[in-house]
Amino acid sequence: MNPEPLWLTFKLATITSVILLVLALPLAYWLAFGKFKGRGIIESLIGMPLVLPPSVIGFYLLLAFSPSYWFGAWIESLFGLRLVFSFSGLVIASVLYSLPFMVYPIRAGLQSLPASLREASYTLGKNEWETFFKVLLPNCKPAILTAFVITFAHTVGEFGVVLMIGGNIPGVTKVASVAIYNEVEALNYGAANDYAMVLFAITFVILLLVYSVNNRLLRVRQPS
Amino acid sequence: MNIQRFFLFFLVFLAGCSKPSEEIVVATAANVQYVMKEIKAEFEKETGKKIDIVVGSSGKLTTQIREGAPFDVFVSADTKYPQEIFKNGGSAEKPRIYALGTLVLWSKKIPKAELNVEVLADGKIKKIAIPNPETAPYGEAAIQVLKSKNVFGEIEKKLVFGESIAQTAQYITSGNVEAGFNALSIVLSPEMKDQGNYIILDSTDYKPIEQAAILLNHSEDSPKKKTSEQFYKFLYSQKAKEIFQKYGYK
């Protein structure tokens, strides 16, 4: 088995999860406590990757990233970067595709905190940002951990979008899910099984870890 | 509605679905999809029977057939895959070649006069699409052409692999790559007409793309047996040959 597609998969999942964590923290906070018009629209947009077929996202990204259309042409003239068939393109696609998996658990975690926690922090003279980073976030660690791991696992499982905009380039865009698909097409069931088993085992282990850790953390917080 | 009546309704509904049909399903390699549309129309006109076409890459269709997909005839892009099915007992008859495929170089951006394999090494060409050579015979042929023209080493890093000939065509027509390799039948189809420029590549630069079809197994009492045989025969008829030629097959 060539380990490259697996390595690429985990690289993609790690980079995507880190970027999304940075983006999702303020976004989740805004959605949890912000008062603004058009909330429904924003929430719908963020949640769309949950229900949209990846082929829809892949199709629009293929057009958006193409140098024949304005966005792709603009990026290429600006940075000399062609997003389609590139690793950076996959990262952008994955960030869009996994967005709700990061935002939703964190928002739910923030909302489940008692309002008195924030109020106490404000009363003690902390401003909004200090309250967020020093009080709220440390109190929803399980939610953040869940969000991070689910995002990671979901990106590992990404297939449809990569198939459409990846171009199957070894070492660049040929991630494990696509490699499995290829091996099955080439009738190499043995090789497909090797990749599939690794993904199967690793996904199980990371989910097992997160749920065990979460159960322990939650048990500590909940008075029995 | 009480629960019994609901189940009765449901059962009747299901029974309606499972009525044996004589409509056959032809698994079709992506490069022949447009030709098959015409062949299907001709066959249906001639016999009054209906056929369904399922399009995919030959590799994927072969896997599906191996795992029991209910297809009746398999029209492949090569001979290797149908041979594989025959060897595994999926058919009582050896596959037969119905046409020879022709490889083209296709571009939306490069003018026809400048279009050739050597130009692909130019710095202005950033990405080149070919069908995945591991699973698609046209991709294999493209690699052979690149190697025989001694440009493979130079352009290897620019290659992008389509899952099938259809996806490769989509990469080319959407402008995501500057040029790509494809089947003549695709650029000649009404759907792809006027989508850029193409040149037919010298057929001595690659091994002939021998496209074969295979009649898949049927039980003796299957209502689809007769239509499948009829269609399989039609595929090798003079009429079908003329349609294949119209689409650039030899």
Coordinates of N, CA, C and O in Angstrom, one line a residue, chain B residues 15-105:
Chain B
A15 N -46.1 -4.7 -5.3 CA -46.3 -5.7 -6.3 C -46.3 -5.0 -7.7 O -45.8 -5.5 -8.7
G16 N -46.9 -3.8 -7.7 CA -46.9 -3.0 -8.9 C -45.5 -2.7 -9.4 O -45.2 -2.7 -10.6
C17 N -44.5 -2.6 -8.4 CA -43.2 -2.2 -8.8 C -42.4 -3.4 -9.4 O -41.5 -3.3 -10.2
S18 N -42.8 -4.6 -8.9 CA -41.9 -5.7 -9.2 C -42.4 -6.5 -10.5 O -42.0 -7.6 -10.7
K19 N -43.3 -5.9 -11.2 CA -43.8 -6.6 -12.4 C -42.6 -6.8 -13.4 O -41.9 -5.9 -13.6
P20 N -42.5 -8.0 -13.8 CA -41.3 -8.3 -14.7 C -41.4 -7.5 -15.9 O -42.4 -7.3 -16.6
S21 N -40.2 -6.9 -16.2 CA -40.2 -6.0 -17.4 C -39.3 -6.5 -18.4 O -38.3 -7.2 -18.1
E22 N -39.6 -6.2 -19.7 CA -38.7 -6.7 -20.7 C -37.7 -5.6 -21.1 O -36.8 -5.9 -22.0
E23 N -37.8 -4.5 -20.5 CA -36.8 -3.4 -20.8 C -35.4 -3.8 -20.3 O -35.3 -4.2 -19.1
I24 N -34.5 -3.7 -21.2 CA -33.1 -4.1 -20.8 C -32.3 -2.9 -20.5 O -32.5 -1.8 -20.9
V25 N -31.2 -3.2 -19.7 CA -30.3 -2.1 -19.3 C -29.0 -2.3 -19.9 O -28.4 -3.4 -19.7
V26 N -28.5 -1.3 -20.6 CA -27.2 -1.5 -21.3 C -26.1 -0.6 -20.5 O -26.3 0.6 -20.5
A27 N -25.2 -1.3 -19.9 CA -24.1 -0.5 -19.2 C -23.1 0.0 -20.3 O -22.6 -0.8 -21.1
T28 N -22.9 1.3 -20.3 CA -22.2 1.9 -21.4 C -21.0 2.8 -20.9 O -21.1 3.6 -20.1
A29 N -19.8 2.5 -21.5 CA -18.7 3.3 -21.2 C -18.9 4.7 -21.7 O -19.6 5.0 -22.7
A30 N -18.4 5.7 -20.9 CA -18.7 7.1 -21.1 C -18.3 7.5 -22.6 O -19.0 8.4 -23.1
N31 N -17.3 7.0 -23.2 CA -16.9 7.5 -24.5 C -17.9 7.1 -25.6 O -18.0 7.7 -26.6
V32 N -18.7 6.1 -25.3 CA -19.7 5.7 -26.4 C -21.1 6.3 -26.0 O -22.1 6.0 -26.7
Q33 N -21.2 7.1 -25.0 CA -22.6 7.4 -24.6 C -23.4 8.2 -25.6 O -24.6 7.9 -25.7
Y34 N -22.8 9.1 -26.4 CA -23.5 9.8 -27.4 C -23.9 8.9 -28.6 O -25.0 9.0 -29.1
V35 N -23.0 8.1 -29.0 CA -23.3 7.2 -30.1 C -24.4 6.2 -29.6 O -25.3 5.9 -30.4
M36 N -24.4 5.8 -28.4 CA -25.3 4.8 -27.9 C -26.8 5.4 -27.9 O -27.7 4.7 -28.1
K37 N -26.8 6.7 -27.7 CA -28.1 7.4 -27.7 C -28.8 7.2 -29.1 O -29.9 6.9 -29.2
E38 N -27.9 7.3 -30.1 CA -28.4 7.2 -31.5 C -28.7 5.7 -31.8 O -29.7 5.4 -32.4
I39 N -27.8 4.8 -31.4 CA -28.1 3.4 -31.6 C -29.3 2.9 -30.9 O -30.1 2.1 -31.4
K40 N -29.5 3.4 -29.7 CA -30.7 3.1 -28.9 C -32.0 3.5 -29.7 O -32.9 2.7 -29.8
A41 N -32.0 4.7 -30.2 CA -33.1 5.3 -30.9 C -33.4 4.4 -32.1 O -34.6 4.0 -32.4
E42 N -32.3 4.0 -32.8 CA -32.5 3.2 -34.0 C -33.0 1.8 -33.7 O -33.9 1.3 -34.3
F43 N -32.5 1.2 -32.6 CA -32.9 -0.1 -32.2 C -34.4 -0.1 -31.7 O -35.1 -1.0 -32.1
E44 N -34.7 0.9 -31.0 CA -36.1 1.0 -30.5 C -37.1 1.2 -31.7 O -38.2 0.6 -31.6
K45 N -36.6 2.0 -32.7 CA -37.5 2.2 -33.8 C -37.7 0.9 -34.6 O -38.8 0.5 -35.0
E46 N -36.6 0.1 -34.7 CA -36.6 -1.1 -35.5 C -37.4 -2.2 -34.9 O -38.1 -3.0 -35.5
T47 N -37.3 -2.3 -33.5 CA -37.8 -3.5 -32.9 C -39.1 -3.2 -32.0 O -39.8 -4.0 -31.6
G48 N -39.2 -1.9 -31.7 CA -40.3 -1.5 -30.9 C -40.1 -1.8 -29.4 O -41.0 -1.7 -28.5
K49 N -38.9 -2.3 -29.1 CA -38.5 -2.6 -27.7 C -37.8 -1.4 -27.1 O -37.1 -0.7 -27.7
K50 N -37.8 -1.4 -25.8 CA -37.2 -0.3 -25.0 C -35.9 -0.7 -24.4 O -35.8 -1.8 -23.9
I51 N -34.9 0.2 -24.4 CA -33.7 -0.1 -23.6 C -33.3 1.1 -22.8 O -33.7 2.2 -23.1
D52 N -32.7 0.8 -21.7 CA -32.2 1.9 -20.8 C -30.7 1.9 -20.9 O -30.0 0.8 -21.0
I53 N -30.1 3.1 -20.8 CA -28.6 3.2 -20.8 C -28.1 3.7 -19.5 O -28.6 4.7 -19.0
V54 N -27.1 3.0 -19.0 CA -26.4 3.5 -17.8 C -25.0 3.8 -18.2 O -24.3 3.0 -18.7
V55 N -24.6 5.1 -17.9 CA -23.2 5.5 -18.3 C -22.3 5.5 -17.1 O -22.6 5.9 -16.0
G56 N -21.1 5.1 -17.3 CA -20.0 5.1 -16.3 C -18.7 4.8 -16.9 O -18.6 4.6 -18.1
S57 N -17.6 4.8 -16.1 CA -16.4 4.4 -16.6 C -16.4 2.9 -16.7 O -17.1 2.2 -15.9
S58 N -15.6 2.3 -17.6 CA -15.6 0.9 -17.8 C -15.3 0.1 -16.5 O -15.8 -0.9 -16.2
G59 N -14.3 0.7 -15.8 CA -13.9 0.0 -14.6 C -15.0 0.0 -13.6 O -15.2 -1.1 -12.9
K60 N -15.7 1.1 -13.4 CA -16.7 1.1 -12.4 C -17.9 0.1 -12.8 O -18.4 -0.6 -12.0
L61 N -18.2 0.2 -14.1 CA -19.3 -0.7 -14.5 C -18.9 -2.2 -14.3 O -19.8 -3.0 -13.9
T62 N -17.6 -2.5 -14.6 CA -17.2 -3.9 -14.4 C -17.3 -4.3 -13.0 O -17.8 -5.4 -12.7
T63 N -16.9 -3.4 -12.1 CA -17.0 -3.7 -10.6 C -18.5 -4.0 -10.3 O -18.8 -4.9 -9.6
Q64 N -19.4 -3.1 -10.8 CA -20.8 -3.2 -10.5 C -21.4 -4.5 -11.1 O -22.1 -5.2 -10.4
I65 N -20.9 -4.9 -12.2 CA -21.4 -6.1 -12.8 C -20.9 -7.3 -12.0 O -21.7 -8.3 -11.7
R66 N -19.6 -7.3 -11.6 CA -19.1 -8.3 -10.8 C -19.8 -8.5 -9.5 O -20.0 -9.6 -9.0
E67 N -20.3 -7.4 -9.0 CA -21.1 -7.5 -7.7 C -22.6 -7.6 -7.9 O -23.3 -7.3 -7.0
G68 N -23.0 -8.0 -9.1 CA -24.4 -8.3 -9.3 C -25.3 -7.3 -9.8 O -26.5 -7.4 -9.7
A69 N -24.8 -6.2 -10.4 CA -25.7 -5.1 -11.0 C -26.5 -5.7 -12.1 O -26.0 -6.5 -12.9
P70 N -27.8 -5.4 -12.1 CA -28.7 -6.0 -13.1 C -28.6 -5.4 -14.5 O -29.5 -4.9 -15.0
F71 N -27.4 -5.5 -15.1 CA -27.2 -5.1 -16.5 C -27.4 -6.2 -17.4 O -27.1 -7.4 -17.0
D72 N -27.7 -5.9 -18.7 CA -28.0 -7.0 -19.6 C -26.9 -7.1 -20.7 O -26.5 -8.2 -21.1
V73 N -26.4 -6.0 -21.1 CA -25.3 -5.9 -22.0 C -24.3 -4.9 -21.5 O -24.7 -3.9 -21.0
F74 N -23.0 -5.2 -21.7 CA -22.0 -4.2 -21.3 C -21.2 -3.8 -22.5 O -20.6 -4.6 -23.2
V75 N -21.2 -2.5 -22.8 CA -20.5 -1.9 -23.9 C -19.3 -1.2 -23.3 O -19.4 -0.1 -22.8
S76 N -18.1 -1.8 -23.4 CA -17.0 -1.3 -22.7 C -16.1 -0.4 -23.6 O -16.3 -0.3 -24.8
A77 N -15.2 0.3 -23.0 CA -14.3 1.1 -23.7 C -13.0 0.4 -24.2 O -12.2 0.9 -24.8
D78 N -12.9 -0.9 -23.7 CA -11.7 -1.6 -24.0 C -12.1 -3.1 -24.1 O -13.3 -3.5 -24.1
T79 N -11.1 -4.0 -24.2 CA -11.4 -5.4 -24.2 C -11.0 -6.1 -22.9 O -11.6 -7.1 -22.6
K80 N -10.1 -5.4 -22.1 CA -9.7 -6.0 -20.9 C -10.8 -6.2 -19.9 O -10.9 -7.3 -19.3
Y81 N -11.6 -5.2 -19.7 CA -12.7 -5.4 -18.7 C -13.7 -6.4 -19.1 O -14.1 -7.3 -18.2
P82 N -14.3 -6.4 -20.3 CA -15.2 -7.5 -20.6 C -14.6 -8.9 -20.5 O -15.2 -9.9 -20.1
Q83 N -13.3 -8.9 -20.9 CA -12.6 -10.2 -20.8 C -12.6 -10.7 -19.3 O -12.8 -11.9 -19.1
E84 N -12.4 -9.8 -18.5 CA -12.3 -10.0 -17.0 C -13.7 -10.6 -16.6 O -13.8 -11.6 -15.8
I85 N -14.8 -10.0 -17.1 CA -16.1 -10.5 -16.8 C -16.3 -11.9 -17.3 O -16.9 -12.8 -16.6
F86 N -15.9 -12.1 -18.5 CA -16.0 -13.5 -19.1 C -15.2 -14.5 -18.3 O -15.8 -15.6 -18.0
K87 N -14.0 -14.2 -17.9 CA -13.2 -15.1 -17.1 C -13.8 -15.4 -15.8 O -13.7 -16.5 -15.3
N88 N -14.6 -14.5 -15.2 CA -15.2 -14.7 -13.9 C -16.6 -15.4 -14.1 O -17.3 -15.4 -13.1
G89 N -16.9 -15.8 -15.3 CA -18.2 -16.5 -15.5 C -19.4 -15.6 -15.6 O -20.5 -16.1 -15.5
G90 N -19.2 -14.3 -15.9 CA -20.3 -13.4 -16.1 C -21.0 -13.5 -17.4 O -22.1 -12.9 -17.6
S91 N -20.4 -14.2 -18.3 CA -21.0 -14.4 -19.6 C -20.6 -15.7 -20.2 O -19.6 -16.3 -19.9
A92 N -21.5 -16.2 -21.1 CA -21.3 -17.5 -21.7 C -20.5 -17.3 -23.0 O -19.9 -18.2 -23.5
E93 N -20.4 -16.1 -23.5 CA -19.7 -15.8 -24.7 C -18.6 -14.9 -24.5 O -18.6 -14.0 -23.7
K94 N -17.5 -15.1 -25.3 CA -16.4 -14.2 -25.3 C -16.8 -12.8 -25.8 O -17.7 -12.7 -26.6
P95 N -16.1 -11.7 -25.2 CA -16.5 -10.4 -25.7 C -16.1 -10.2 -27.2 O -15.1 -10.9 -27.6
R96 N -16.8 -9.4 -27.9 CA -16.4 -9.1 -29.3 C -16.2 -7.6 -29.5 O -16.9 -6.8 -28.9
I97 N -15.2 -7.3 -30.3 CA -14.9 -5.9 -30.6 C -15.9 -5.3 -31.5 O -16.3 -5.9 -32.5
Y98 N -16.5 -4.1 -31.1 CA -17.5 -3.5 -32.0 C -16.9 -2.3 -32.7 O -17.5 -1.8 -33.7
A99 N -15.8 -1.7 -32.2 CA -15.2 -0.5 -32.8 C -13.8 -0.2 -32.3 O -13.4 -0.7 -31.3
L100 N -13.1 0.5 -33.1 CA -11.8 1.0 -32.7 C -11.9 2.5 -32.3 O -12.4 3.3 -33.2
G101 N -11.4 2.9 -31.2 CA -11.5 4.3 -30.7 C -10.4 5.1 -31.3 O -9.4 4.6 -31.6
T102 N -10.7 6.4 -31.4 CA -9.7 7.4 -31.9 C -9.5 8.4 -30.8 O -10.4 9.0 -30.3
L103 N -8.2 8.7 -30.6 CA -7.8 9.7 -29.5 C -7.6 11.0 -30.2 O -7.0 11.2 -31.2
V104 N -8.1 12.1 -29.4 CA -7.9 13.4 -29.9 C -7.2 14.3 -28.8 O -7.3 14.0 -27.6
L105 N -6.6 15.4 -29.3 CA -6.1 16.4 -28.3 C -7.1 17.6 -28.5 O -7.3 18.0 -29.6

